[in-house]
Coordinates of C-alpha atoms and ligand atoms in Angstrom, one line a residue:
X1169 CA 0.0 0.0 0.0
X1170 CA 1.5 3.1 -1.0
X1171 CA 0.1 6.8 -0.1
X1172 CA -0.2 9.9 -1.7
X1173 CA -2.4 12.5 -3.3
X1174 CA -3.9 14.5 -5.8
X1175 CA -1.5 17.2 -7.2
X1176 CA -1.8 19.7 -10.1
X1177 CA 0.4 19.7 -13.5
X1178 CA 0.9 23.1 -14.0
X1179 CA 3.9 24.2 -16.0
X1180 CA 4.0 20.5 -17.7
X1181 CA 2.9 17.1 -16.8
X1182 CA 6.7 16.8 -16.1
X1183 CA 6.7 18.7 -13.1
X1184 CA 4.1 16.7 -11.1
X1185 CA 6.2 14.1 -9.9
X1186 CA 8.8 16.5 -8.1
X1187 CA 5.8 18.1 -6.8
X1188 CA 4.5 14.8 -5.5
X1189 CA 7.4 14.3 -3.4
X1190 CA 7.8 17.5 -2.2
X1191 CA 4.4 16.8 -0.4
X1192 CA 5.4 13.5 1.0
X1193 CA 3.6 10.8 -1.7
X1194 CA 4.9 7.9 -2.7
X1195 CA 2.4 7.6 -5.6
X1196 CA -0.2 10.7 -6.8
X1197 CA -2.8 11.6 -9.2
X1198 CA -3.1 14.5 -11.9
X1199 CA -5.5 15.4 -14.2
X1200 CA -3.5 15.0 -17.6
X1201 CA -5.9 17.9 -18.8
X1202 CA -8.2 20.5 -18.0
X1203 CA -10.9 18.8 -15.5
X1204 CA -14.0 21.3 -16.7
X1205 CA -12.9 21.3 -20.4
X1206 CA -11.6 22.4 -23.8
X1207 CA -8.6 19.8 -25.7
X1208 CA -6.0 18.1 -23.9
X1209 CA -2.5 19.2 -24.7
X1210 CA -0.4 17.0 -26.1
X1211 CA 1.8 15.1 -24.7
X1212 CA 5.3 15.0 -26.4
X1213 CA 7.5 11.8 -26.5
X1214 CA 10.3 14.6 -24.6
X1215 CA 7.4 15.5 -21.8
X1216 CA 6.6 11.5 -21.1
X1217 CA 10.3 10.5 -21.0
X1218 CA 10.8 13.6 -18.7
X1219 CA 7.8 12.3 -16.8
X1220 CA 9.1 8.9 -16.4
X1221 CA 12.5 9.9 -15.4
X1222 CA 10.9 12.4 -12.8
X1223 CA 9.3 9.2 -11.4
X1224 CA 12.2 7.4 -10.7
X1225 CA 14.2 10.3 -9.3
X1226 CA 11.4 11.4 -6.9
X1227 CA 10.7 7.5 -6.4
X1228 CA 7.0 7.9 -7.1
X1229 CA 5.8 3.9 -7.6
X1230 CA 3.0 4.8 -9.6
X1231 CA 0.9 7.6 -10.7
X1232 CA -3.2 7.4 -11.9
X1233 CA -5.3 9.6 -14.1
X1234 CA -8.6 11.3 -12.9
X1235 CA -11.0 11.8 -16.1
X1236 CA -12.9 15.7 -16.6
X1237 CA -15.5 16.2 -14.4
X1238 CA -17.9 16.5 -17.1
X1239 CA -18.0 12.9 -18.6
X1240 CA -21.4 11.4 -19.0
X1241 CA -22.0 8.4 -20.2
X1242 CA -25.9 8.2 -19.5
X1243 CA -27.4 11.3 -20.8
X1244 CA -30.0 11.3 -23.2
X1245 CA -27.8 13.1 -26.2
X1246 CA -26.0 10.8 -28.0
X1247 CA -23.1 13.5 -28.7
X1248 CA -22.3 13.8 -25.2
X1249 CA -22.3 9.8 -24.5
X1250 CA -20.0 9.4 -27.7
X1251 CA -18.0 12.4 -26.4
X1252 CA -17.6 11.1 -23.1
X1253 CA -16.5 7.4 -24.3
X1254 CA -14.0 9.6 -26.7
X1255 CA -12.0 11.5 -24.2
X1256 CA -11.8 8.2 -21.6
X1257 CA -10.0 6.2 -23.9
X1258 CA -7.7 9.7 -24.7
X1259 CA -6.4 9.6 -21.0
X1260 CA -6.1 5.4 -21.1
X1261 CA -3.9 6.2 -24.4
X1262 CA -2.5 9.3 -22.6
X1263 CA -1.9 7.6 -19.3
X1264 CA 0.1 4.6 -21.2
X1265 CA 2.1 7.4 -22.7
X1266 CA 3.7 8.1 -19.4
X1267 CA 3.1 4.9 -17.7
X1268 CA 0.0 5.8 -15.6
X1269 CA -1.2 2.3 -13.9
X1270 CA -4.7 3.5 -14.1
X1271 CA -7.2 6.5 -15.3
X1272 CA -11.1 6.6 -13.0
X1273 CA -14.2 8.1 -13.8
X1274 CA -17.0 9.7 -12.8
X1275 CA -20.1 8.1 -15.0
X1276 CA -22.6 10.8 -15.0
X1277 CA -26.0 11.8 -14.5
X1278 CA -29.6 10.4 -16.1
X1279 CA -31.9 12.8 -16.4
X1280 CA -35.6 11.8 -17.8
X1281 CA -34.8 8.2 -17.8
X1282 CA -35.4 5.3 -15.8
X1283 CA -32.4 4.1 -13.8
X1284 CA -32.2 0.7 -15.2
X1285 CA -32.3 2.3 -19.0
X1286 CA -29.5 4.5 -17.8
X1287 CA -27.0 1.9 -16.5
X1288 CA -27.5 0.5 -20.0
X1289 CA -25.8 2.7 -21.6
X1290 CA -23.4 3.8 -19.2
X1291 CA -22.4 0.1 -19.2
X1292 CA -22.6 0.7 -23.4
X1293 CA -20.3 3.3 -23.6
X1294 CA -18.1 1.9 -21.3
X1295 CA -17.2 -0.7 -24.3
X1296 CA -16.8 1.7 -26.4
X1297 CA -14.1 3.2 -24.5
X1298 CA -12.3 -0.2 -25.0
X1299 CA -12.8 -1.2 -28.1
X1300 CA -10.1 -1.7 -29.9
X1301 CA -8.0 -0.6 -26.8
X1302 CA -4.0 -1.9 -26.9
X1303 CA -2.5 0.5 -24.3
X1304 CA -1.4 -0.3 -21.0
X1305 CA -3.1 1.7 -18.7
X1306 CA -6.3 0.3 -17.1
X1307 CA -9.5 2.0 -16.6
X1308 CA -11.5 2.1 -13.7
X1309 CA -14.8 3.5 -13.0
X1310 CA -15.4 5.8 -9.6
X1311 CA -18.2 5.2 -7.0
X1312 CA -19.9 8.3 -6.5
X1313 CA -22.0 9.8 -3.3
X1314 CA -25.2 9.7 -4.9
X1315 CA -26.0 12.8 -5.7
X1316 CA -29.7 13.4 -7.9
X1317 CA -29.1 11.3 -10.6
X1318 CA -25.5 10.2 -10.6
X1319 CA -24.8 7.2 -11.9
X1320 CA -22.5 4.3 -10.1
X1321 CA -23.4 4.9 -6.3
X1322 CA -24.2 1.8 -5.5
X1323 CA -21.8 -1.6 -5.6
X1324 CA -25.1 -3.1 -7.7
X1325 CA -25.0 -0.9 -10.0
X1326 CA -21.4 -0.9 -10.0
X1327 CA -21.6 -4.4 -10.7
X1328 CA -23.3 -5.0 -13.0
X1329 CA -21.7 -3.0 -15.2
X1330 CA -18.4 -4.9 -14.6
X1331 CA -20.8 -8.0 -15.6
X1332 CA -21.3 -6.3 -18.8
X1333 CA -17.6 -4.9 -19.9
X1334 CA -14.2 -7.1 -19.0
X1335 CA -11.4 -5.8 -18.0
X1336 CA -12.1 -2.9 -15.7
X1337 CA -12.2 -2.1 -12.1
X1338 CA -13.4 0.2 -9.3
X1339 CA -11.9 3.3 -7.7
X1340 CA -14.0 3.5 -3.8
X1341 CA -13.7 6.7 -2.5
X1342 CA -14.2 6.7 0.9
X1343 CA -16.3 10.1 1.1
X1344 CA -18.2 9.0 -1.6
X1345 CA -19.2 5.8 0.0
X1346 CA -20.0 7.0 3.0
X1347 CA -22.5 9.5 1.3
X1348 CA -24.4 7.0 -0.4
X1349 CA -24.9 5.3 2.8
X1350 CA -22.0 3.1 3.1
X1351 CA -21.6 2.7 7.1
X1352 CA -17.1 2.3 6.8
X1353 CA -17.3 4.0 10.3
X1354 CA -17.9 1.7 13.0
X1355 CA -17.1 -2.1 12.8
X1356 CA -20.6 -4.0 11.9
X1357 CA -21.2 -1.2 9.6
X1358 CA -18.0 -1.9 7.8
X1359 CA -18.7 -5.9 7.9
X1360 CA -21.7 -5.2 6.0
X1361 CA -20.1 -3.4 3.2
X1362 CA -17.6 -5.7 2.5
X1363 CA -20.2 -8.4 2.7
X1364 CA -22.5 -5.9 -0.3
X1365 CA -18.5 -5.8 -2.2
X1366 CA -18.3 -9.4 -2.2
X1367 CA -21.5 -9.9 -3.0
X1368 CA -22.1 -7.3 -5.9
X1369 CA -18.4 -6.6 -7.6
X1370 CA -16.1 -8.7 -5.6
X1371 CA -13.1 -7.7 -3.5
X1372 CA -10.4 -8.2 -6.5
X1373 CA -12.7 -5.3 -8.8
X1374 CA -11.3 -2.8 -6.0
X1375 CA -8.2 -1.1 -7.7
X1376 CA -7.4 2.2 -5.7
X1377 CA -8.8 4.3 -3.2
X1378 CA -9.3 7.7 -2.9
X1379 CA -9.0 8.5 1.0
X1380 CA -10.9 11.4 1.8
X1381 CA -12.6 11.6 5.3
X1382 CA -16.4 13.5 4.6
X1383 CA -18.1 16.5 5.7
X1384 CA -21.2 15.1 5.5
X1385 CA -23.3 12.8 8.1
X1386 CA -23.6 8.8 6.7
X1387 CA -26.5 8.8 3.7
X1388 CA -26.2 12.8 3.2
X1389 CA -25.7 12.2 -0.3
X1390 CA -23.4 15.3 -0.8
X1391 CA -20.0 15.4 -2.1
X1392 CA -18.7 17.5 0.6
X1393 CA -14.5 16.3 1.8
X1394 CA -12.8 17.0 5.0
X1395 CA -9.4 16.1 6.1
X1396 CA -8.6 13.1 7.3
X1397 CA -10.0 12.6 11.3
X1398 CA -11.6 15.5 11.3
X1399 CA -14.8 14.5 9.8
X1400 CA -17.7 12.5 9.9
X1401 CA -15.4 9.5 8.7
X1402 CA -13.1 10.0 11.5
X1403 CA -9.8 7.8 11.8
X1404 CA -11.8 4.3 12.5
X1405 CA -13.1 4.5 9.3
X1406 CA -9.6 4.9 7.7
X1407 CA -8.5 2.3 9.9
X1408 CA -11.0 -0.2 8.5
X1409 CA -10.0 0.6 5.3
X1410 CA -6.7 0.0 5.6
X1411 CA -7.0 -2.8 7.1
X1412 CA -8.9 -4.8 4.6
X1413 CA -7.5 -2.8 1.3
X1414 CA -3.5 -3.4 2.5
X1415 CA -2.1 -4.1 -1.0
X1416 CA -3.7 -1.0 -3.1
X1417 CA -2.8 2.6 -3.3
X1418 CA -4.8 5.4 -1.5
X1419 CA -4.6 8.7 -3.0
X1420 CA -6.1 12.1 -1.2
X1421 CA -8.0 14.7 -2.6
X1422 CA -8.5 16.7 0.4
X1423 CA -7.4 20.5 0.0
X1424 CA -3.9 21.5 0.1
X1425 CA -3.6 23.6 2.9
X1426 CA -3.3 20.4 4.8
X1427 CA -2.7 17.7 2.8
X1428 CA 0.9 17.3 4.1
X1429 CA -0.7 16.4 7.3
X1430 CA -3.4 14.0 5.8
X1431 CA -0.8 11.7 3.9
X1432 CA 1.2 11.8 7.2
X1433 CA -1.8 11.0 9.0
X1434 CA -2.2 8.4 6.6
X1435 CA 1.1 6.4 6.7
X1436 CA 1.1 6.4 10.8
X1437 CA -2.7 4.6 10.0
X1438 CA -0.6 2.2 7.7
X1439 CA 2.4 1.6 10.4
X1440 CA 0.1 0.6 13.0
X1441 CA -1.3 -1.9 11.0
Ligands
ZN1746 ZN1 -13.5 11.5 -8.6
ZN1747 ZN1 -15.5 13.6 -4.2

């Protein structure tokens, strides 16, 4: 298990492993383009091999790909399904240009549909992201807090789009789960999720994890996170976690003004284990 966060690529993709380190990760996370739009930059064969080599020397182990926020593969227009399959399988092809293990994704929002009608095609354009696909970076799709009509909140629904489409896997985040309802708090909470993982997805389809303790109470259903301990979450929850999750990557996306502290918080979690 290594530990780390989410840090910006400002200045050129190159420069986000130094900055990585600097904060205290052993593996991060960037967005390889702008998260709320317009055309990725390219990446040139000089920038990955800079990239790579700024891996090595900051020894970051490995380093994953979050998607734009505004990928949606169950909306009613076809244009913006086709456009969200289309810039996924940019960042898997972009993320195997540097060596990124693996790119997640938020899956979007159905409005006037049913649900059921909806997970169709999000599980739909999902293969369409792979089709074809030779790369090397994998793709994973994110749990999210449930929000209106987001898609993928539940390990069901989860599920059965991994019953649909091989070869991908799921990035929990911990906020996110816990705003859906997901009781990783206290102890027979927690044994109750993992029984609905096992059951629904399976505990192998868990890839990564973003660690973000949660503003919100258990079931608020609002994207809303807070540093690690000091909210709703608490430690115990991260304990849990860490616990059952020991040979995957957790990555923060808490705000920067104390993220330092998080991942330290983190890795003291991980040596008392
Ligand atoms: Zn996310
Ligand atoms: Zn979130």
């Amino acid at each position: 298990m290594k530990i780390g966060c989410h840090v910006s690529i400002a200045g050129g993709i190159e420069n986000a492993p130094q900055r990585a380190a600097d904060l205290g990760c052993e593996i991060f996370q960037i967005f390889s383009r702008s998260p709320r739009g317009g055309p990725a930059p390219a990446i040139s064969a000089d920038s990955a091999r800079a990239f790579k080599d700024g891996m090595k020397k900051h020894n970051q182990e490995n380093c994953y790909i979050h998607t734009p926020y505004y990928i949606n593969f169950a909306s009613s227009n076809l244009g913006i399904r086709r456009a969200a399959a289309k810039i996924c399988r940019e960042e898997l092809e972009r993320g195997s240009l540097i060596g990124a293990k693996y790119i997640m994704t938020h899956l979007g929002s159905a409005k006037d549909m049913e649900r059921a009608e909806a997970v169709g095609l999000v599980a739909k354009g999902v293969a369409e992201v792979l089709k074809g696909y030779k790369g090397t970076t994998e793709f994973l799709l994110e749990i999210s807090a449930g929000t209106g009509n987001i898609m993928g909140d539940t390990f069901d629904e989860l599920g059965y789009v991994l019953d649909e489409v091989d070869g991908i896997g799921i990035c929990v985040d911990t906020c996110h789960m816990f705003a859906t309802g997901y009781d990783i708090k206290s102890k027979e909470g927690f044994k109750d999720v993992m029984k609905k993982i096992k059951k629904f997805v399976g505990k192998d389809a868990i890839k990564l994890i973003h660690a973000n303790d949660s503003k919100m109470e258990l079931g608020a259903r609002r994207d809303r996170h807070e540093h690690i301990g000091d909210g709703k979450i608490g430690k115990e929850g991260f304990i849990n976690m860490m616990k059952e999750f020991s040979n995957i990557d957790f990555v923060l996306e808490t705000e920067h003004d104390k993220v330092e502290k998080d991942i330290a918080v983190l890795k003291k979690i991980r040596d008392n284990i």
